[in-house]
Short mmCIF file of N, CA and C in Angstrom, two decimals:
data_model
loop_
_atom_site.label_atom_id
_atom_site.label_comp_id
_atom_site.label_asym_id
_atom_site.label_seq_id
_atom_site.Cartn_x
_atom_site.Cartn_y
_atom_site.Cartn_z
N MET U 20 41.12 139.99 153.43
CA MET U 20 40.19 141.11 152.55
C MET U 20 38.89 140.59 151.79
N PHE U 21 38.35 142.60 151.34
CA PHE U 21 37.07 142.37 150.87
C PHE U 21 37.26 142.63 149.50
N VAL U 22 35.34 142.91 149.17
CA VAL U 22 35.55 143.19 147.22
C VAL U 22 34.74 144.19 146.71
N ILE U 23 35.29 144.96 146.43
CA ILE U 23 34.22 145.92 146.23
C ILE U 23 33.60 146.35 144.82
N LEU U 24 32.27 145.95 144.66
CA LEU U 24 32.57 146.60 142.43
C LEU U 24 32.36 147.91 142.64
N ALA U 25 33.29 147.95 141.95
CA ALA U 25 33.08 149.77 141.26
C ALA U 25 33.62 149.89 139.51
N LYS U 26 31.70 149.73 139.45
CA LYS U 26 31.98 150.11 137.54
C LYS U 26 32.31 148.56 137.23
N ASP U 27 33.50 148.58 136.09
CA ASP U 27 32.98 146.77 135.51
C ASP U 27 34.29 146.41 136.08
N PHE U 28 34.28 146.84 137.36
CA PHE U 28 36.10 145.79 137.80
C PHE U 28 36.48 145.57 139.71
N PHE U 29 36.06 144.25 139.92
CA PHE U 29 36.85 144.46 141.07
C PHE U 29 37.77 144.40 141.80
N VAL U 30 37.26 144.89 142.71
CA VAL U 30 38.70 145.33 143.02
C VAL U 30 38.69 145.02 144.29
N GLU U 31 40.25 144.67 144.40
CA GLU U 31 40.95 143.64 145.74
C GLU U 31 41.75 143.53 146.40
N LYS U 32 41.44 144.10 147.78
CA LYS U 32 42.79 144.24 148.38
C LYS U 32 43.42 142.76 149.73
N ARG U 33 44.68 142.74 148.82
CA ARG U 33 45.26 141.90 149.12
C ARG U 33 46.87 141.99 149.94
N GLY U 34 47.20 142.67 150.97
CA GLY U 34 47.75 143.07 151.37
C GLY U 34 48.06 144.44 151.36
N ASP U 35 49.59 144.98 150.51
CA ASP U 35 49.31 146.17 150.26
C ASP U 35 49.23 146.63 149.03
N LYS U 36 48.19 145.33 148.18
CA LYS U 36 48.68 145.42 146.84
C LYS U 36 47.26 145.02 146.19
N MET U 37 46.81 147.01 145.41
CA MET U 37 45.14 146.11 145.19
C MET U 37 44.89 145.37 143.17
N ILE U 38 44.68 144.64 143.51
CA ILE U 38 43.70 143.95 141.77
C ILE U 38 43.14 143.58 141.40
N ARG U 39 43.32 144.73 140.51
CA ARG U 39 42.34 145.29 139.66
C ARG U 39 41.94 143.88 137.90
N ASP U 40 40.43 143.51 138.29
CA ASP U 40 40.40 142.12 137.28
C ASP U 40 38.80 142.60 136.44
N ARG U 41 39.08 141.53 135.72
CA ARG U 41 36.94 142.31 134.74
C ARG U 41 36.66 140.97 135.03
N GLY U 42 36.98 139.94 136.30
CA GLY U 42 36.08 138.93 137.04
C GLY U 42 35.71 138.30 135.44
N ASN U 43 33.46 137.81 135.69
CA ASN U 43 34.55 137.11 133.84
C ASN U 43 33.55 137.02 132.95
N LYS U 44 33.83 138.21 132.90
CA LYS U 44 33.68 139.41 131.59
C LYS U 44 35.16 139.04 130.59
N LYS U 45 36.29 138.42 131.38
CA LYS U 45 37.45 138.45 130.57
C LYS U 45 37.70 136.61 129.88
N TRP U 46 36.93 136.08 130.22
CA TRP U 46 36.13 135.03 129.33
C TRP U 46 35.65 135.39 127.85
N VAL U 47 34.12 136.03 128.26
CA VAL U 47 33.29 136.19 127.06
C VAL U 47 33.72 136.16 126.14
N SER U 48 34.56 136.64 125.68
CA SER U 48 35.13 137.79 124.66
C SER U 48 36.23 136.48 123.39
N LEU U 49 36.91 135.16 124.26
CA LEU U 49 36.79 134.41 124.18
C LEU U 49 36.22 133.44 122.39
N MET U 50 34.35 132.93 123.52
CA MET U 50 33.64 132.86 122.33
C MET U 50 32.69 134.16 121.30
N LEU U 51 32.83 133.85 119.65
CA LEU U 51 31.83 134.84 118.98
C LEU U 51 30.66 134.17 118.94
N PRO U 52 30.06 135.85 118.56
CA PRO U 52 28.29 135.31 118.53
C PRO U 52 28.13 133.89 117.71
N GLU U 53 28.65 133.53 116.19
CA GLU U 53 28.80 132.70 115.46
C GLU U 53 29.33 131.89 115.71
N HIS U 54 30.75 131.17 116.69
CA HIS U 54 30.79 130.34 117.57
C HIS U 54 29.38 129.46 118.86
N VAL U 55 28.97 130.68 118.91
CA VAL U 55 27.98 129.95 120.13
C VAL U 55 26.90 129.80 119.35
N LYS U 56 25.99 130.69 118.94
CA LYS U 56 25.05 130.26 117.66
C LYS U 56 25.08 128.64 117.09
N MET U 57 26.53 128.40 116.01
CA MET U 57 26.95 127.18 115.85
C MET U 57 26.48 126.05 116.99
N LEU U 58 27.44 125.87 117.89
CA LEU U 58 27.21 125.43 118.54
C LEU U 58 26.07 125.26 119.67
N ARG U 59 24.51 126.38 119.99
CA ARG U 59 23.15 125.18 119.48
C ARG U 59 22.74 124.74 118.57
N GLU U 60 22.84 125.29 117.61
CA GLU U 60 22.39 124.49 116.24
C GLU U 60 22.96 122.70 116.79
N TYR U 61 24.50 122.71 116.24
CA TYR U 61 24.91 121.11 117.23
C TYR U 61 24.13 120.66 117.83
N ASP U 62 23.51 121.39 119.10
CA ASP U 62 23.08 120.42 120.69
C ASP U 62 22.05 120.12 119.91
N ALA U 63 21.45 121.26 119.31
CA ALA U 63 19.57 121.02 119.22
C ALA U 63 19.82 119.78 117.92
N SER U 64 20.84 119.27 117.53
CA SER U 64 20.11 118.79 115.97
C SER U 64 21.14 117.17 116.53
N TYR U 65 22.02 116.99 117.27
CA TYR U 65 22.47 115.92 118.02
C TYR U 65 22.04 114.76 117.95
N ASN U 66 20.00 115.09 119.17
CA ASN U 66 19.23 113.89 119.86
C ASN U 66 18.44 113.57 118.29
N LYS U 67 17.79 114.82 117.11
CA LYS U 67 17.37 114.41 115.86
C LYS U 67 18.01 113.52 115.94
N ILE U 68 16.09 112.55 115.16
CA ILE U 68 16.72 110.69 115.11
C ILE U 68 15.93 111.01 113.13
N PRO U 69 16.59 110.10 112.02
CA PRO U 69 15.48 110.90 110.99
C PRO U 69 14.71 109.80 110.72
N LYS U 70 13.67 110.05 110.13
CA LYS U 70 11.79 109.86 109.77
C LYS U 70 12.08 108.40 108.93
N PRO U 71 12.06 107.86 109.95
CA PRO U 71 11.38 106.31 109.23
C PRO U 71 10.05 106.10 107.97
N SER U 72 10.81 105.47 106.82
CA SER U 72 10.16 105.47 106.22
C SER U 72 9.18 103.70 106.05
N LEU U 73 7.85 104.09 105.78
CA LEU U 73 6.93 102.59 105.84
C LEU U 73 6.95 102.97 104.88
N ASP U 74 6.54 101.08 104.23
CA ASP U 74 5.96 100.60 103.42
C ASP U 74 4.51 100.41 102.98
N GLU U 75 3.82 100.60 101.46
CA GLU U 75 2.79 99.70 101.80
C GLU U 75 1.28 99.03 102.70
N GLN U 76 2.50 98.34 103.23
CA GLN U 76 1.55 97.37 103.39
C GLN U 76 1.07 97.77 105.52
N LYS U 77 1.83 99.19 105.35
CA LYS U 77 1.44 99.64 107.25
C LYS U 77 0.48 100.71 107.04
N TYR U 78 0.54 101.17 105.84
CA TYR U 78 -0.73 101.92 105.72
C TYR U 78 -1.80 102.13 105.86
N GLU U 79 -1.79 100.56 105.23
CA GLU U 79 -3.29 99.50 104.70
C GLU U 79 -3.57 99.12 106.08
N GLN U 80 -2.67 98.99 107.16
CA GLN U 80 -3.17 98.37 108.33
C GLN U 80 -3.90 100.14 108.99
N PHE U 81 -3.46 101.18 108.78
CA PHE U 81 -3.38 102.48 109.60
C PHE U 81 -4.33 103.24 109.28
N ASN U 82 -4.89 102.19 107.89
CA ASN U 82 -6.46 103.30 107.37
C ASN U 82 -7.36 101.62 107.49
N GLU U 83 -7.46 101.17 108.02
CA GLU U 83 -7.81 100.25 108.88
C GLU U 83 -8.10 100.05 110.14
N ILE U 84 -7.05 100.83 110.79
CA ILE U 84 -7.83 100.74 112.15
C ILE U 84 -8.32 102.34 111.84
N VAL U 85 -7.79 103.60 111.13
CA VAL U 85 -8.87 104.81 111.45
C VAL U 85 -9.88 104.78 110.68
N SER U 86 -10.04 103.88 110.42
CA SER U 86 -11.94 103.01 109.63
C SER U 86 -12.48 102.53 110.18
N GLU U 87 -12.21 101.60 111.70
CA GLU U 87 -13.10 101.66 112.41
C GLU U 87 -12.83 103.18 113.49
N ALA U 88 -11.68 103.44 113.68
CA ALA U 88 -11.93 103.84 114.65
C ALA U 88 -12.79 104.76 115.00
N MET U 89 -13.17 105.03 113.38
CA MET U 89 -13.72 106.72 113.28
C MET U 89 -15.42 105.65 113.14
N GLU U 90 -15.56 104.64 113.01
CA GLU U 90 -17.56 104.28 112.83
C GLU U 90 -17.47 104.05 114.79
N MET U 91 -15.82 103.96 115.28
CA MET U 91 -16.63 103.28 116.96
C MET U 91 -16.35 104.09 117.17
N ASN U 92 -15.69 105.05 117.94
CA ASN U 92 -15.18 106.45 118.43
C ASN U 92 -14.17 105.65 119.14
N ASN U 93 -14.08 105.03 118.84
CA ASN U 93 -12.31 103.87 119.50
C ASN U 93 -11.61 105.49 120.00
N ILE U 94 -10.89 105.34 121.18
CA ILE U 94 -9.60 106.68 121.48
C ILE U 94 -8.44 104.95 121.05
N LEU U 95 -7.39 106.04 120.12
CA LEU U 95 -5.84 105.51 118.99
C LEU U 95 -4.78 106.29 120.42
N GLU U 96 -3.64 105.35 119.54
CA GLU U 96 -1.97 106.63 120.42
C GLU U 96 -1.76 106.00 119.39
N PHE U 97 -1.30 107.94 118.47
CA PHE U 97 -0.30 108.22 117.13
C PHE U 97 0.62 108.39 117.51
N SER U 98 2.05 108.04 116.77
CA SER U 98 2.64 108.70 117.30
C SER U 98 3.83 109.28 116.04
N TYR U 99 4.15 110.17 116.12
CA TYR U 99 3.74 111.13 115.48
C TYR U 99 5.74 111.64 115.03
N TYR U 100 5.85 112.51 113.71
CA TYR U 100 7.23 112.67 113.45
C TYR U 100 7.33 114.30 112.98
N PHE U 101 7.67 114.51 114.04
CA PHE U 101 8.41 116.06 114.44
C PHE U 101 9.57 116.91 114.03
N GLN U 102 10.63 117.63 113.85
CA GLN U 102 11.06 117.65 113.71
C GLN U 102 12.54 117.14 114.59
N GLY U 103 12.79 115.55 113.99
CA GLY U 103 13.58 115.11 114.21
C GLY U 103 13.33 114.47 115.54
N ASP U 104 11.21 114.18 115.65
CA ASP U 104 11.42 114.36 116.61
C ASP U 104 10.29 113.15 117.39
N ILE U 105 10.15 112.41 117.68
CA ILE U 105 8.53 111.24 118.09
C ILE U 105 7.67 111.53 119.11
N ARG U 106 6.63 111.71 118.99
CA ARG U 106 5.66 112.51 119.95
C ARG U 106 5.09 111.02 119.38
N GLN U 107 4.17 111.71 121.05
CA GLN U 107 2.72 110.63 121.11
C GLN U 107 1.22 111.42 121.33
N TYR U 108 0.79 111.75 121.26
CA TYR U 108 -1.05 112.16 121.05
C TYR U 108 -1.50 110.78 120.63
N ILE U 109 -2.88 111.07 121.43
CA ILE U 109 -3.91 109.52 121.93
C ILE U 109 -4.96 110.53 122.20
N GLY U 110 -6.26 110.18 121.43
CA GLY U 110 -6.73 110.66 120.94
C GLY U 110 -8.22 110.22 120.45
N ASN U 111 -9.20 110.98 120.42
CA ASN U 111 -10.80 110.12 118.50
C ASN U 111 -10.76 111.50 117.98
N ILE U 112 -10.53 110.30 116.34
CA ILE U 112 -10.57 111.17 116.01
C ILE U 112 -11.80 112.40 115.01
N HIS U 113 -11.37 113.19 114.90
CA HIS U 113 -12.41 114.00 115.00
C HIS U 113 -13.00 115.03 113.26
N TYR U 114 -12.08 114.45 112.12
CA TYR U 114 -12.15 114.64 111.02
C TYR U 114 -11.03 114.33 110.32
N PHE U 115 -10.89 114.08 108.92
CA PHE U 115 -9.85 113.54 107.42
C PHE U 115 -10.30 113.92 107.09
N ASP U 116 -9.27 115.26 107.11
CA ASP U 116 -9.32 115.52 105.15
C ASP U 116 -8.41 115.02 104.71
N VAL U 117 -9.16 115.29 103.96
CA VAL U 117 -8.98 114.08 101.80
C VAL U 117 -7.57 115.06 101.51
N LEU U 118 -8.61 116.28 100.78
CA LEU U 118 -7.79 117.11 100.49
C LEU U 118 -5.96 117.93 100.99
N LYS U 119 -6.15 118.06 101.90
CA LYS U 119 -5.05 119.05 103.45
C LYS U 119 -3.64 117.72 104.06
N GLN U 120 -3.60 116.46 103.08
CA GLN U 120 -4.10 115.11 103.16
C GLN U 120 -3.74 114.68 105.03
N ASP U 121 -4.35 115.25 105.87
CA ASP U 121 -4.41 115.16 107.94
C ASP U 121 -5.95 114.32 108.64
N LEU U 122 -5.79 114.27 109.85
CA LEU U 122 -6.38 114.39 110.62
C LEU U 122 -6.19 114.87 111.73
N ARG U 123 -7.21 115.34 112.06
CA ARG U 123 -8.00 116.30 113.45
C ARG U 123 -8.34 115.34 114.39
N ILE U 124 -7.21 115.64 115.40
CA ILE U 124 -7.35 113.97 116.57
C ILE U 124 -7.82 115.80 117.09
N ILE U 125 -8.94 115.52 118.59
CA ILE U 125 -8.61 115.36 119.68
C ILE U 125 -8.92 114.88 121.09
N ASP U 126 -7.77 115.10 122.07
CA ASP U 126 -7.03 114.68 123.00
C ASP U 126 -7.57 114.72 124.23
N GLN U 127 -7.55 114.32 125.39
CA GLN U 127 -8.04 113.60 126.33
C GLN U 127 -8.39 115.20 127.46
N ARG U 128 -7.52 116.42 126.98
CA ARG U 128 -7.25 117.68 127.54
C ARG U 128 -8.72 118.10 126.69
N ALA U 129 -9.40 118.10 125.41
CA ALA U 129 -10.54 118.67 124.86
C ALA U 129 -9.24 119.82 124.16
N GLU U 130 -8.46 118.98 122.83
CA GLU U 130 -7.84 120.13 122.61
C GLU U 130 -7.16 119.36 121.64
N LYS U 131 -7.58 120.26 120.08
CA LYS U 131 -6.86 119.92 118.70
C LYS U 131 -5.29 120.12 118.49
N HIS U 132 -5.54 118.42 117.94
CA HIS U 132 -4.23 118.53 116.74
C HIS U 132 -4.14 117.92 115.24
N PHE U 133 -3.37 118.65 114.40
CA PHE U 133 -3.26 118.61 112.87
C PHE U 133 -2.56 117.39 112.60
N LEU U 134 -2.29 116.45 112.38
CA LEU U 134 -1.91 115.11 112.26
C LEU U 134 -1.43 115.16 110.80
N LYS U 135 -0.52 115.46 109.94
CA LYS U 135 -0.59 115.46 108.25
C LYS U 135 0.10 113.73 108.35
N LEU U 136 -0.64 113.45 107.16
CA LEU U 136 -0.80 112.22 107.84
C LEU U 136 0.98 111.05 106.81
N GLU U 137 1.93 112.26 105.75
CA GLU U 137 3.21 111.53 105.65
C GLU U 137 3.98 111.68 107.00
N ASN U 138 3.82 112.20 108.05
CA ASN U 138 4.12 112.56 109.69
C ASN U 138 4.18 111.11 110.71
N ILE U 139 3.24 110.51 110.46
CA ILE U 139 1.95 110.05 111.08
C ILE U 139 3.38 108.18 111.46
N ILE U 140 3.77 107.52 112.03
CA ILE U 140 4.13 106.38 111.99
C ILE U 140 4.38 105.16 112.30
N GLY U 141 3.07 104.96 113.39
CA GLY U 141 2.15 104.86 113.85
C GLY U 141 1.05 105.39 114.60
N ILE U 142 -0.37 103.68 114.76
CA ILE U 142 -1.86 103.85 115.29
C ILE U 142 -1.72 102.80 116.10
N SER U 143 -1.82 102.95 116.92
CA SER U 143 -2.81 101.65 117.60
C SER U 143 -3.78 101.69 118.49
N ASP U 144 -4.99 100.79 118.74
CA ASP U 144 -5.53 101.21 119.67
C ASP U 144 -4.89 101.26 121.05
N TYR U 145 -5.60 102.40 121.73
CA TYR U 145 -5.57 102.73 122.94
C TYR U 145 -6.42 101.98 124.31
N ASN U 146 -5.54 101.19 125.05
CA ASN U 146 -6.42 100.68 125.73
C ASN U 146 -6.10 101.02 127.41
N GLU U 147 -7.06 101.95 128.00
CA GLU U 147 -6.74 102.18 129.87
C GLU U 147 -7.29 101.78 130.30
#
């Protein structure tokens, strides 16, 4: 038994008969591009979590922690909600922009990050 690749067909010889087959191409036509797109979107949204809501007491606690960290140059750990996922950032506060309502932090690799205040869900002191 041998297989010869000729154009888009696989030619396979079994005994006296020649079998002409398209291989995997025959299965491709069963999935429309719209179906593939919908399946990818569903897979991406499956593990997303809703944004947690915070109360005023939590924001007051954030304010105290940030004020102290800016004064003492402490390292903080931020929990940040971004598109259905919670990311962790560790670094010093570089600047607090009141007009844009965001914190600019510099992490341990000297990279700047802009964190919107409305998406910050947790701030705590980072102890190495």
